[in-house]
XYZ file of C-alpha atoms in Angstrom:
773
model
C 64.040 -164.422 120.343
C 64.383 -166.719 117.512
C 60.897 -165.255 116.303
C 62.743 -161.839 116.409
C 66.234 -162.795 114.996
C 64.642 -164.800 111.733
C 65.412 -162.101 109.681
C 68.007 -161.199 110.270
C 69.733 -165.441 108.962
C 70.473 -164.285 105.473
C 70.693 -161.360 104.230
C 71.380 -158.932 106.708
C 74.518 -161.242 107.522
C 77.032 -159.237 105.641
C 75.294 -155.263 106.727
C 76.025 -156.901 110.456
C 79.578 -157.653 110.462
C 80.023 -154.670 108.810
C 78.074 -152.294 111.842
C 79.620 -154.417 114.571
C 82.999 -154.912 112.924
C 84.412 -152.063 111.413
C 81.575 -149.562 111.918
C 83.475 -149.142 115.422
C 86.563 -148.958 114.402
C 87.799 -145.763 115.137
C 85.943 -145.996 118.308
C 86.961 -149.732 119.603
C 90.613 -148.445 119.052
C 89.630 -145.422 121.035
C 88.698 -147.698 123.682
C 91.945 -150.390 123.216
C 94.656 -148.017 123.693
C 92.380 -146.341 126.306
C 92.251 -149.657 127.793
C 96.406 -150.550 127.348
C 97.257 -147.781 129.184
C 95.074 -148.726 132.415
C 95.887 -151.827 132.158
C 100.605 -150.838 131.828
C 99.808 -148.106 134.667
C 98.724 -150.800 136.652
C 101.107 -153.429 136.176
C 103.487 -150.571 136.577
C 101.780 -149.959 139.587
C 102.221 -153.300 140.584
C 105.958 -154.236 139.821
C 107.438 -151.431 141.760
C 104.628 -151.742 144.676
C 107.215 -152.371 148.296
C 106.463 -156.084 148.901
C 104.415 -156.061 153.143
C 106.983 -156.248 156.561
C 105.062 -158.101 159.206
C 102.768 -156.508 161.297
C 104.732 -156.140 165.085
C 103.954 -157.718 167.902
C 101.843 -154.535 169.187
C 101.109 -152.690 165.645
C 97.421 -151.831 165.108
C 95.507 -154.167 161.751
C 94.505 -152.370 159.622
C 90.745 -153.333 158.324
C 88.925 -153.009 155.482
C 86.350 -150.533 155.311
C 82.809 -151.497 155.979
C 79.917 -149.398 154.631
C 76.982 -149.132 156.858
C 74.280 -147.824 154.918
C 70.921 -146.442 157.365
C 67.906 -147.875 156.937
C 65.969 -144.908 156.386
C 68.699 -144.302 153.223
C 67.247 -147.377 151.308
C 63.796 -147.046 151.766
C 62.748 -143.245 150.791
C 62.828 -141.780 147.969
C 65.281 -138.826 149.963
C 68.746 -140.577 150.508
C 70.319 -136.876 150.390
C 73.289 -138.455 151.238
C 73.430 -141.290 148.385
C 76.043 -140.448 145.194
C 73.762 -139.204 143.232
C 75.559 -140.490 139.903
C 72.827 -138.394 137.597
C 73.913 -135.424 139.318
C 77.501 -134.834 138.612
C 79.961 -137.698 137.930
C 82.439 -136.041 140.620
C 80.901 -138.650 144.292
C 79.186 -135.308 145.760
C 75.705 -136.486 146.939
C 72.225 -135.474 146.843
C 72.642 -133.082 149.813
C 75.592 -131.261 148.380
C 74.232 -130.979 144.351
C 72.372 -127.799 143.758
C 70.183 -129.759 141.518
C 66.706 -131.854 142.710
C 67.608 -135.968 142.861
C 64.944 -138.268 143.549
C 66.448 -141.624 144.695
C 63.797 -144.710 144.105
C 66.109 -148.258 145.374
C 65.501 -151.708 144.918
C 64.849 -151.952 148.917
C 61.562 -148.813 148.107
C 60.425 -150.867 145.582
C 60.079 -154.382 146.961
C 58.262 -151.909 149.915
C 55.660 -150.697 148.237
C 55.305 -152.936 145.502
C 56.517 -150.966 142.655
C 57.125 -153.516 139.767
C 57.389 -151.879 137.269
C 60.209 -149.035 136.907
C 57.568 -146.444 135.579
C 55.298 -146.867 138.700
C 58.866 -146.018 141.049
C 59.638 -143.529 138.911
C 55.811 -142.369 140.066
C 57.063 -142.140 143.267
C 58.866 -139.284 142.823
C 58.355 -135.965 143.859
C 56.149 -134.336 140.868
C 56.097 -137.311 138.444
C 53.701 -138.732 135.727
C 54.019 -141.055 133.554
C 51.894 -144.448 132.354
C 53.060 -146.981 129.214
C 51.560 -145.419 125.692
C 51.257 -148.339 123.375
C 53.848 -150.851 122.296
C 55.411 -150.568 125.689
C 56.180 -147.523 125.386
C 56.837 -145.440 128.674
C 55.687 -142.009 129.226
C 57.162 -139.329 132.093
C 56.862 -136.111 132.570
C 57.478 -133.335 134.859
C 57.937 -129.922 135.474
C 55.838 -128.686 132.938
C 57.351 -131.112 129.681
C 57.224 -134.466 128.643
C 57.710 -137.337 126.664
C 60.912 -136.879 124.569
C 61.541 -133.976 126.619
C 62.991 -136.438 129.980
C 66.017 -138.343 128.393
C 65.551 -142.465 129.484
C 69.511 -144.029 129.670
C 70.793 -146.663 131.683
C 73.637 -146.457 133.568
C 73.718 -142.905 132.008
C 73.297 -143.793 128.479
C 70.947 -143.098 126.284
C 70.219 -145.923 123.193
C 67.890 -142.786 121.666
C 65.032 -140.801 122.445
C 62.072 -142.166 124.581
C 59.227 -142.867 122.201
C 61.867 -144.564 119.947
C 64.656 -147.075 121.996
C 62.368 -147.436 126.150
C 60.408 -150.169 127.308
C 58.730 -151.474 130.257
C 61.331 -152.581 132.798
C 60.835 -154.337 135.531
C 61.674 -153.201 138.248
C 62.851 -155.985 139.812
C 66.501 -156.381 138.395
C 67.413 -152.415 139.104
C 69.651 -151.211 142.375
C 67.922 -148.006 141.683
C 66.283 -145.592 139.583
C 67.075 -141.931 139.469
C 65.396 -138.605 138.867
C 66.981 -135.988 137.735
C 64.862 -132.527 137.106
C 65.342 -129.885 134.831
C 67.721 -129.740 131.343
C 70.973 -131.903 132.307
C 72.412 -131.437 129.005
C 75.452 -131.633 131.228
C 75.377 -135.137 131.967
C 73.708 -136.996 128.868
C 74.178 -134.368 126.017
C 71.103 -133.221 123.545
C 67.671 -133.801 124.824
C 67.102 -134.003 127.789
C 65.237 -130.420 128.345
C 62.785 -131.344 130.909
C 64.738 -134.103 132.984
C 66.298 -137.674 133.129
C 65.657 -140.706 134.171
C 68.780 -142.497 135.181
C 68.213 -146.848 135.288
C 71.378 -148.171 137.422
C 72.056 -151.633 137.093
C 73.017 -154.026 139.923
C 76.873 -153.779 140.662
C 78.994 -157.479 141.396
C 77.637 -158.141 145.680
C 81.113 -158.395 147.688
C 79.352 -160.886 150.330
C 76.424 -163.738 148.863
C 73.526 -163.440 148.477
C 70.053 -164.131 146.516
C 67.238 -163.003 145.976
C 63.220 -165.005 145.447
C 59.831 -162.895 144.557
C 57.264 -163.786 143.173
C 53.864 -163.191 143.029
C 49.933 -163.686 141.733
C 47.454 -160.664 140.646
C 44.075 -160.000 138.846
C 43.183 -160.895 134.918
C 46.169 -163.914 135.150
C 48.991 -161.421 136.075
C 52.474 -163.092 138.071
C 55.479 -161.999 138.448
C 58.392 -164.220 138.962
C 62.052 -162.579 140.204
C 65.336 -165.128 140.856
C 68.591 -162.954 141.304
C 71.656 -164.160 143.062
C 75.544 -163.216 143.936
C 78.675 -162.776 145.963
C 82.136 -163.952 145.412
C 83.997 -166.727 143.532
C 86.490 -167.748 145.778
C 90.023 -167.777 145.130
C 89.791 -165.796 141.753
C 89.142 -162.469 142.644
C 85.476 -161.564 140.979
C 82.415 -160.973 142.624
C 79.401 -161.674 140.759
C 76.056 -160.766 140.174
C 72.641 -162.293 138.184
C 69.330 -161.751 137.914
C 65.946 -162.735 135.849
C 62.448 -161.699 136.270
C 59.119 -162.925 134.566
C 56.084 -160.571 134.395
C 53.610 -161.223 132.458
C 49.600 -160.429 131.989
C 46.051 -160.948 130.501
C 45.572 -157.654 131.129
C 42.608 -155.382 132.382
C 41.466 -155.285 128.570
C 40.741 -157.669 126.005
C 43.084 -158.805 123.727
C 46.244 -157.438 125.714
C 48.430 -159.803 127.167
C 51.483 -158.622 127.540
C 55.136 -160.519 129.171
C 58.184 -158.830 129.749
C 61.820 -161.282 130.122
C 65.200 -159.362 131.937
C 68.541 -160.886 132.601
C 70.831 -158.495 134.025
C 74.367 -159.902 135.505
C 77.477 -157.933 136.484
C 80.984 -159.157 137.157
C 83.633 -157.820 138.575
C 87.426 -158.207 139.211
C 90.341 -156.521 141.407
C 93.342 -156.634 140.530
C 95.113 -154.777 142.736
C 93.726 -152.468 145.404
C 94.540 -149.198 142.224
C 92.534 -151.382 139.309
C 89.353 -152.682 138.774
C 86.848 -154.001 136.269
C 83.722 -154.485 135.807
C 81.032 -155.906 133.285
C 77.234 -154.632 133.016
C 74.882 -157.273 130.346
C 71.621 -156.186 130.066
C 68.902 -158.936 127.885
C 65.444 -157.720 127.640
C 62.812 -159.484 125.640
C 59.003 -157.494 125.169
C 55.771 -158.843 123.450
C 52.662 -157.429 123.761
C 49.077 -156.953 122.518
C 48.381 -153.225 122.786
C 45.361 -151.095 123.668
C 45.384 -147.782 122.538
C 42.814 -146.531 123.737
C 39.061 -146.721 124.672
C 37.310 -143.937 122.110
C 35.444 -141.025 123.524
C 31.542 -140.237 122.266
C 30.692 -137.454 122.046
C 26.557 -136.320 121.249
C 27.764 -132.753 119.371
C 30.570 -130.213 118.849
C 31.304 -126.816 118.879
C 33.742 -124.373 117.175
C 35.827 -122.383 119.421
C 36.831 -120.359 116.840
C 33.421 -118.903 116.132
C 31.685 -116.629 118.393
C 28.188 -118.380 119.200
C 28.605 -121.642 117.362
C 25.839 -123.942 117.566
C 26.677 -127.768 118.254
C 27.228 -130.064 115.301
C 27.069 -132.972 114.686
C 30.607 -133.923 113.251
C 33.025 -135.436 113.464
C 35.740 -133.917 116.467
C 38.553 -131.745 115.082
C 41.606 -131.739 118.131
C 43.186 -127.426 117.254
C 39.185 -126.528 117.411
C 36.688 -127.650 119.081
C 35.218 -128.894 121.292
C 33.002 -132.194 122.328
C 29.864 -131.754 124.004
C 29.362 -134.275 126.379
C 32.475 -136.622 126.212
C 32.019 -140.138 128.045
C 33.735 -143.642 127.585
C 30.198 -146.099 126.519
C 30.462 -148.254 130.095
C 29.605 -150.889 127.707
C 32.815 -151.236 125.784
C 35.392 -150.545 128.590
C 37.128 -153.356 127.710
C 36.817 -154.219 124.410
C 39.783 -153.824 122.342
C 39.643 -152.629 118.635
C 42.778 -153.256 117.194
C 43.499 -156.112 114.733
C 43.609 -159.334 115.784
C 46.778 -160.138 114.133
C 48.450 -156.527 116.510
C 52.625 -156.858 118.591
C 54.982 -155.170 119.450
C 57.819 -157.201 120.138
C 60.995 -156.418 120.340
C 65.117 -157.283 121.645
C 67.513 -154.373 123.966
C 71.385 -155.764 124.761
C 73.326 -153.735 126.953
C 76.069 -154.136 127.396
C 79.127 -151.992 129.636
C 82.779 -153.021 130.561
C 84.255 -150.219 133.593
C 87.403 -150.136 133.985
C 88.855 -147.643 137.059
C 92.147 -146.893 137.929
C 93.499 -144.946 140.992
C 96.591 -142.927 139.789
C 97.707 -141.628 142.726
C 95.630 -141.203 146.013
C 94.055 -138.407 144.383
C 94.027 -138.923 140.503
C 91.814 -141.220 138.963
C 91.230 -142.718 135.455
C 87.353 -144.385 134.307
C 86.585 -145.863 131.073
C 82.926 -147.210 129.873
C 83.138 -149.131 126.823
C 79.447 -149.631 125.792
C 77.587 -151.451 123.182
C 73.531 -151.264 122.960
C 71.626 -153.212 120.170
C 67.829 -152.835 119.197
C 65.483 -155.050 116.952
C 62.130 -153.959 117.080
C 58.574 -155.080 115.104
C 55.795 -153.720 115.883
C 52.093 -154.315 114.389
C 48.743 -152.333 114.459
C 46.191 -150.042 113.725
C 45.734 -147.441 116.241
C 43.342 -144.956 115.964
C 39.544 -145.671 116.934
C 37.810 -142.892 116.978
C 33.880 -141.873 117.194
C 31.324 -141.359 114.147
C 28.689 -139.183 115.888
C 26.888 -139.730 112.774
C 27.807 -143.049 111.391
C 27.384 -143.746 115.718
C 30.257 -146.380 113.975
C 33.951 -146.116 115.222
C 35.832 -145.119 112.136
C 39.626 -147.297 112.642
C 42.964 -146.142 111.548
C 45.639 -147.824 108.764
C 47.341 -150.307 109.667
C 50.505 -149.614 111.239
C 54.029 -151.718 110.408
C 57.311 -150.393 112.685
C 60.334 -152.112 112.008
C 63.550 -150.758 114.088
C 66.982 -152.357 114.245
C 69.725 -149.910 116.122
C 73.185 -150.707 117.088
C 74.934 -148.362 119.216
C 78.265 -148.343 120.072
C 80.187 -145.624 122.529
C 83.021 -144.824 124.606
C 83.045 -142.590 128.341
C 86.727 -141.520 129.933
C 86.484 -140.293 132.606
C 90.376 -138.220 134.887
C 89.717 -137.027 138.499
C 91.688 -135.016 140.071
C 91.292 -134.038 143.588
C 93.608 -131.598 144.816
C 93.162 -128.411 146.382
C 93.487 -123.950 145.073
C 95.385 -121.820 147.503
C 94.135 -123.959 149.869
C 90.546 -124.324 149.450
C 89.581 -128.335 148.168
C 89.031 -128.976 144.648
C 87.469 -131.360 142.486
C 87.838 -131.519 138.898
C 86.838 -133.541 136.649
C 87.565 -133.727 132.338
C 86.264 -136.070 130.182
C 85.075 -136.992 126.404
C 81.991 -139.340 125.142
C 82.528 -140.954 121.532
C 79.350 -142.238 120.671
C 77.704 -143.773 116.922
C 74.771 -144.967 116.218
C 73.482 -146.705 113.320
C 69.525 -147.066 112.988
C 67.635 -148.534 110.579
C 63.825 -147.823 110.217
C 60.981 -149.939 108.519
C 57.464 -149.910 108.011
C 55.354 -150.846 104.959
C 55.308 -150.878 101.237
C 53.740 -148.650 98.872
C 52.003 -151.063 97.065
C 49.850 -152.000 100.050
C 46.889 -150.948 100.450
C 46.506 -150.327 104.834
C 42.517 -148.998 105.043
C 40.721 -150.956 107.494
C 37.020 -150.994 108.327
C 34.884 -149.368 110.013
C 32.898 -151.755 113.406
C 30.176 -151.154 115.711
C 30.833 -149.560 118.709
C 29.948 -153.028 120.979
C 30.845 -156.384 120.446
C 33.024 -155.464 116.858
C 34.169 -157.343 114.032
C 37.771 -156.323 114.386
C 38.810 -158.794 112.217
C 42.666 -159.087 110.754
C 45.259 -156.895 109.028
C 45.750 -156.673 105.314
C 48.749 -158.497 104.171
C 51.740 -156.232 103.888
C 55.245 -157.047 105.032
C 58.002 -154.917 106.794
C 60.292 -152.645 104.553
C 63.823 -151.478 105.406
C 62.827 -147.836 104.517
C 65.937 -145.521 105.359
C 70.051 -145.354 107.351
C 70.824 -143.616 109.753
C 73.469 -142.688 111.052
C 74.580 -140.512 114.095
C 77.878 -139.768 114.977
C 78.502 -137.592 119.057
C 82.063 -136.658 120.015
C 81.732 -134.298 123.165
C 84.253 -132.912 125.482
C 82.985 -131.998 129.393
C 84.499 -130.716 132.642
C 83.093 -130.493 135.972
C 84.454 -128.590 139.561
C 83.860 -128.317 142.335
C 85.451 -126.110 144.875
C 84.984 -125.109 148.466
C 85.115 -120.870 148.067
C 85.117 -121.517 152.241
C 83.815 -123.430 154.697
C 80.298 -122.397 153.940
C 80.370 -121.661 151.065
C 81.544 -124.131 147.446
C 80.824 -123.029 143.979
C 79.620 -126.156 141.872
C 80.715 -125.595 137.753
C 80.383 -128.210 134.576
C 80.358 -127.474 131.088
C 80.015 -129.954 128.364
C 80.238 -128.980 123.894
C 79.384 -131.841 121.842
C 80.198 -132.972 117.868
C 77.218 -134.010 116.618
C 76.644 -135.148 112.729
C 73.583 -137.051 111.138
C 73.440 -138.503 107.763
C 70.076 -140.229 106.209
C 70.474 -142.915 103.434
C 66.578 -143.282 101.939
C 66.559 -146.516 100.498
C 62.658 -146.850 99.918
C 59.789 -144.041 99.853
C 56.295 -145.718 101.348
C 54.425 -142.908 99.009
C 55.322 -145.287 95.860
C 54.894 -148.221 94.395
C 58.209 -148.342 93.284
C 61.871 -147.403 94.856
C 63.097 -144.210 94.404
C 66.396 -143.756 94.210
C 68.705 -143.831 96.592
C 69.337 -140.474 98.177
C 71.715 -139.330 101.158
C 71.302 -135.941 103.463
C 73.292 -134.560 106.074
C 73.485 -131.942 109.195
C 75.225 -130.951 111.780
C 74.419 -129.298 114.688
C 77.206 -128.372 117.203
C 76.193 -127.019 120.992
C 77.377 -126.108 124.151
C 75.336 -127.160 127.694
C 76.221 -127.030 131.932
C 75.131 -126.293 134.933
C 76.481 -123.452 137.254
C 75.319 -123.393 141.387
C 76.191 -122.687 144.450
C 75.519 -124.600 147.600
C 75.475 -122.896 150.870
C 76.636 -124.983 154.413
C 74.050 -123.622 156.082
C 74.673 -125.772 159.255
C 75.692 -130.071 159.737
C 73.316 -131.280 158.140
C 71.393 -128.507 155.804
C 72.524 -126.441 152.901
C 70.726 -124.591 150.684
C 71.418 -124.075 146.775
C 70.761 -121.933 143.511
C 71.873 -123.288 140.062
C 71.389 -122.167 135.786
C 71.203 -124.899 133.913
C 70.832 -125.326 129.761
C 70.245 -128.310 127.660
C 70.092 -128.594 123.994
C 67.848 -130.412 121.698
C 67.063 -130.611 117.990
C 62.888 -128.987 116.530
C 62.367 -133.362 115.796
C 64.105 -135.871 117.237
C 67.225 -137.097 115.271
C 65.801 -140.688 113.927
C 62.999 -138.499 111.672
C 65.173 -135.291 110.860
C 65.053 -134.357 107.399
C 65.668 -132.150 104.074
C 62.918 -130.295 105.142
C 63.998 -129.428 109.204
C 67.286 -129.160 108.402
C 67.302 -125.367 108.436
C 66.583 -125.193 111.690
C 68.973 -124.498 114.524
C 68.755 -126.799 118.505
C 65.939 -125.353 120.592
C 66.853 -124.459 124.142
C 65.878 -124.974 127.417
C 66.575 -123.456 130.351
C 65.949 -123.356 134.656
C 66.987 -121.354 137.711
C 66.258 -123.394 140.653
C 66.905 -122.943 144.158
C 66.002 -124.433 147.230
C 66.785 -126.294 150.317
C 67.951 -129.926 152.176
C 68.564 -130.604 155.012
C 68.475 -133.455 158.080
C 66.356 -132.168 161.399
C 64.488 -133.902 164.379
C 67.752 -135.639 164.505
C 68.366 -136.569 161.731
C 64.447 -138.108 162.077
C 62.743 -135.746 159.053
C 64.754 -135.071 155.932
C 63.144 -132.435 153.420
C 63.460 -131.105 150.416
C 61.956 -127.912 149.142
C 62.856 -126.147 145.434
C 61.390 -123.672 142.895
C 62.424 -123.689 139.809
C 61.785 -121.164 136.794
C 62.119 -123.347 133.067
C 61.858 -121.959 129.764
C 61.952 -124.033 126.105
C 62.945 -121.853 123.007
C 62.580 -121.677 120.542
C 59.976 -124.117 119.370
C 59.115 -124.566 116.239
C 55.819 -122.879 114.985
C 53.441 -121.662 111.782
C 53.156 -117.512 111.429
C 52.011 -116.493 108.024
C 54.184 -114.157 105.830
C 53.250 -110.786 106.167
C 54.010 -110.848 102.164
C 51.935 -113.770 101.026
C 50.054 -114.644 103.243
C 51.296 -118.167 102.621
C 51.933 -120.405 106.703
C 55.635 -121.180 106.972
C 56.939 -121.992 109.767
C 59.863 -119.577 112.142
C 61.324 -121.151 115.643
C 60.504 -117.966 117.238
C 57.548 -120.523 119.700
C 58.448 -120.716 123.788
C 57.221 -122.500 126.819
C 57.251 -121.422 130.167
C 57.714 -123.711 133.387
C 57.426 -122.198 137.234
C 56.710 -123.923 140.279
C 57.269 -125.580 143.656
C 58.664 -129.546 145.353
C 58.317 -130.249 148.199
C 59.544 -133.573 149.828
C 58.963 -135.281 153.512
C 60.520 -138.249 155.033
C 60.461 -139.469 158.337
C 61.313 -142.323 160.607
C 60.221 -141.577 164.016
C 60.811 -144.902 165.227
C 58.424 -148.034 166.153
C 58.713 -149.170 163.075
C 56.885 -146.023 161.561
C 57.605 -145.297 157.975
C 56.457 -141.656 156.751
C 56.787 -139.692 153.298
C 55.116 -137.281 151.741
C 55.908 -135.481 148.594
C 54.140 -132.565 145.597
C 54.593 -130.386 143.546
C 53.054 -127.702 141.946
C 53.339 -126.954 138.029
C 52.946 -123.467 136.176
C 53.515 -124.451 132.033
C 51.597 -122.000 129.890
C 53.502 -121.582 126.087
C 54.957 -118.241 126.069
C 55.083 -118.103 122.309
C 53.772 -121.181 119.635
C 50.542 -120.781 117.219
C 49.286 -124.717 116.125
C 49.003 -125.613 112.578
C 45.149 -125.497 111.258
C 46.224 -126.563 107.799
C 45.866 -123.280 105.686
C 46.339 -120.964 108.268
C 47.278 -120.793 111.995
C 46.138 -120.405 115.091
C 47.626 -118.871 118.902
C 47.983 -121.045 121.568
C 49.655 -117.959 123.905
C 48.964 -118.784 127.544
C 47.213 -122.394 126.778
C 48.979 -125.295 128.705
C 51.109 -127.975 127.126
C 48.877 -131.222 127.148
C 49.499 -133.995 130.226
C 50.761 -131.898 132.155
C 49.204 -131.738 135.781
C 49.218 -128.885 138.303
C 49.747 -130.656 141.333
C 50.343 -134.161 141.815
C 51.341 -135.132 145.255
C 51.979 -139.219 147.337
C 51.566 -140.023 150.296
C 52.948 -143.109 152.240
C 52.520 -144.297 155.528
C 54.590 -148.017 157.015
C 54.085 -149.029 160.414
C 56.094 -152.764 161.643
C 55.028 -153.971 163.749
C 56.838 -156.389 166.973
C 55.244 -159.398 165.815
C 56.234 -159.877 161.931
C 52.629 -157.894 160.779
C 53.306 -154.808 158.826
C 50.662 -152.910 156.856
C 51.573 -149.305 154.080
C 49.723 -147.753 151.576
C 48.453 -144.555 150.995
C 47.024 -142.199 148.482
C 47.813 -139.903 144.903
C 46.423 -137.251 143.325
C 46.958 -135.964 139.933
C 45.144 -132.661 139.398
C 43.408 -132.009 135.969
C 45.285 -132.984 132.947
C 44.471 -131.182 129.421
C 44.788 -133.278 126.396
C 45.410 -130.855 123.625
C 47.108 -127.065 122.853
C 43.004 -126.114 122.337
C 42.757 -126.971 126.187
C 39.139 -127.745 125.301
C 39.382 -131.817 126.097
C 40.327 -132.408 129.706
C 41.365 -135.735 131.751
C 39.803 -135.369 135.224
C 41.538 -135.437 138.303
C 42.212 -138.148 139.935
C 43.530 -139.844 143.433
C 44.550 -143.645 143.804
C 44.951 -145.900 146.699
C 47.352 -148.816 147.279
C 47.378 -150.434 150.500
C 49.295 -153.629 151.558
C 49.452 -156.202 155.063
C 52.742 -158.538 155.485
C 53.496 -160.732 157.737
C 57.471 -162.321 158.328
C 58.612 -165.124 159.069
C 62.069 -165.853 159.627
C 63.896 -165.132 156.354
C 60.458 -165.312 153.899
C 57.637 -162.105 154.181
C 53.957 -163.050 152.248
C 51.718 -159.564 151.313
C 48.176 -158.981 150.411
C 48.659 -156.075 148.691
C 45.152 -153.873 147.508
C 45.245 -151.469 143.911
C 43.595 -148.876 143.155
C 41.548 -149.476 146.102
C 38.543 -146.551 145.552
C 38.370 -148.286 141.811
C 39.182 -145.041 140.490
C 37.748 -144.947 136.169
C 40.992 -142.225 135.347
C 42.954 -141.534 132.000
C 46.849 -143.040 133.282
C 48.072 -140.506 129.551
C 45.192 -137.508 128.516
C 43.892 -138.134 124.934
C 41.753 -136.474 122.880
C 39.942 -138.949 120.503
C 41.064 -142.305 122.580
C 41.192 -142.594 126.401
C 43.996 -145.384 127.636
C 42.421 -145.757 130.691
C 43.844 -147.583 133.848
C 43.862 -150.466 135.551
C 40.484 -150.858 137.969
C 40.036 -151.994 141.663
C 42.797 -155.354 141.790
C 44.783 -157.826 144.818
C 47.814 -159.004 144.295
C 49.486 -161.787 146.587
C 53.371 -161.686 146.584
C 55.811 -163.926 148.321
C 59.464 -161.971 149.190
C 62.631 -164.143 150.661
C 66.650 -163.130 150.900
C 68.978 -164.877 152.789
């Protein structure tokens, strides 16, 4: 951490003091007022609480409530009776929610050997993922990926996925919840494709410790240590988890290190008031592998009828490659500069206050602060030159990020019947301030990097260039929302949610990278107002089977807010809308849990290029659209005798309904084409068998169909099948496991590319030791 914080010890000290002390004054004042009201109410409740009388000899003794969780609720991604916090703040279970939610628990991550959040998310129905350059996770679902899938921690988004998300070791998480389709109701701007929510571990009311150690191929190893329990005599509970994850990487010079510390402390003042603090501290450093160059013999222009092959550089918008491939001899070659790195520190702090004012009225407040510091130095483009027979490399990329997010979220929940019908109502507000510093390379430095040979390249070091702060962006969000669940009849429940967001942005340009001297200070301001939400109904067909239907909406700007400039100031928010219907239920005497969903999702007002009918010049208009429709099925079976079986599959038909791509001086229609990196089919199978002698085996295949690497659909990432399997032995509280990954040694792309293919790791083995006590 000292390495990253060193640049902040001098000139930035005053700026940091301002950001932490003066900038969030309004948020702090609101939080302080809320907390004061909560404490006042609690003290009043304590003062007026009648003294407890000693029980009579024959009076029954009231025991504390004990929550019992079934084994299948922890080890399957279909815990239908678990509360889905990412779908509603009213305490609805997955079975009660008119939306698709998958939950991957910590127990499930351990059973399947899911080392990172990305691996855990891919086990859910219809999800694909991968880790891009610079350790940025990337998810795709229902035809949408990238920043269309929001990534959060405990329901709080620090920024868009490409700006702030980092690889997270699964050991420090309690669970991951994946919500499908638009959900502006829960998370505001963004989340048109879906949302992935990393949930922290809560303080433990009983003592428990966990230990994990593993060693695998290419010098990879993990260490995890966790402990939690009550602090006797204080009324406090705690939980602390630390994880260290390191690998040299299969590719040359692709080492990665991730350190994570998660802490939580809870205090129950009385039966009405509780406070819980959560803190997560992430530190990572990695050398980036951006992909192996795709070599080819020639290209054909697909826009020209009868075009002949040409030996020249590939153009993604118009061309198709002839005989595209990765040279096996270059499979492990990394063309990045020798002094490349991406290093970040992320800190998340959250204070949650719960106050039960009456048996039917609850108040909950969450105040939070999140910080990120990132320095990024890379060469990020390695493309095949068929004429020179070498690798053309891009210029040096320098990225600097320094973010501070402060916010407060307040909810009031009222449980009161209406005309004799049960009703739950939540009224809430969110206030956030996100201050962000962005930077890169100064404009007076030459950033050119020379070409290299395909095999045994002399990659060299990058040009000497300092990080230069270029802009300061402030985003302030005021949001108000309500959620309601009303039992219309004993067999039908209506679910409604509305959210209103007011977003204000100010961008101060500090330096222009394109000139050798600084440009004059300039300021750009923009505001948005948007209303989103969800309306749905749940039909209770039996005690264990529900059917549902819903309509949900979300919105997002044409570019991520941190990148918004005057060139995009006149454009409105893009809209996402989804119709969904499905079935959730338990069958075969609760041995089989199943979910089925069909959906129709559309994103409108996409920025697209058109030609002015008068001047013939290319202009940008918000008339584009992308549509997706499909179906998802998930099954979780517990037949007994130590067996555990899980199957899931998703079909997605995603196309551009109206979209033109920019060719520079002209445009070309992509209507009817498929968006990049979206598979038509995704399927997972997992089977586990536990024997009486302490041995157990588990594993299964994963299938992902072909994906396109470009909007022209001329580049195809082949579909693949991978198989993981493990054998374990349990003795007392200790478990030793031998796990094989990618046992078919499939050569595949984790994320579809065009001129570069980011290849996944080949076959590998891992030995792990785990215990809890």
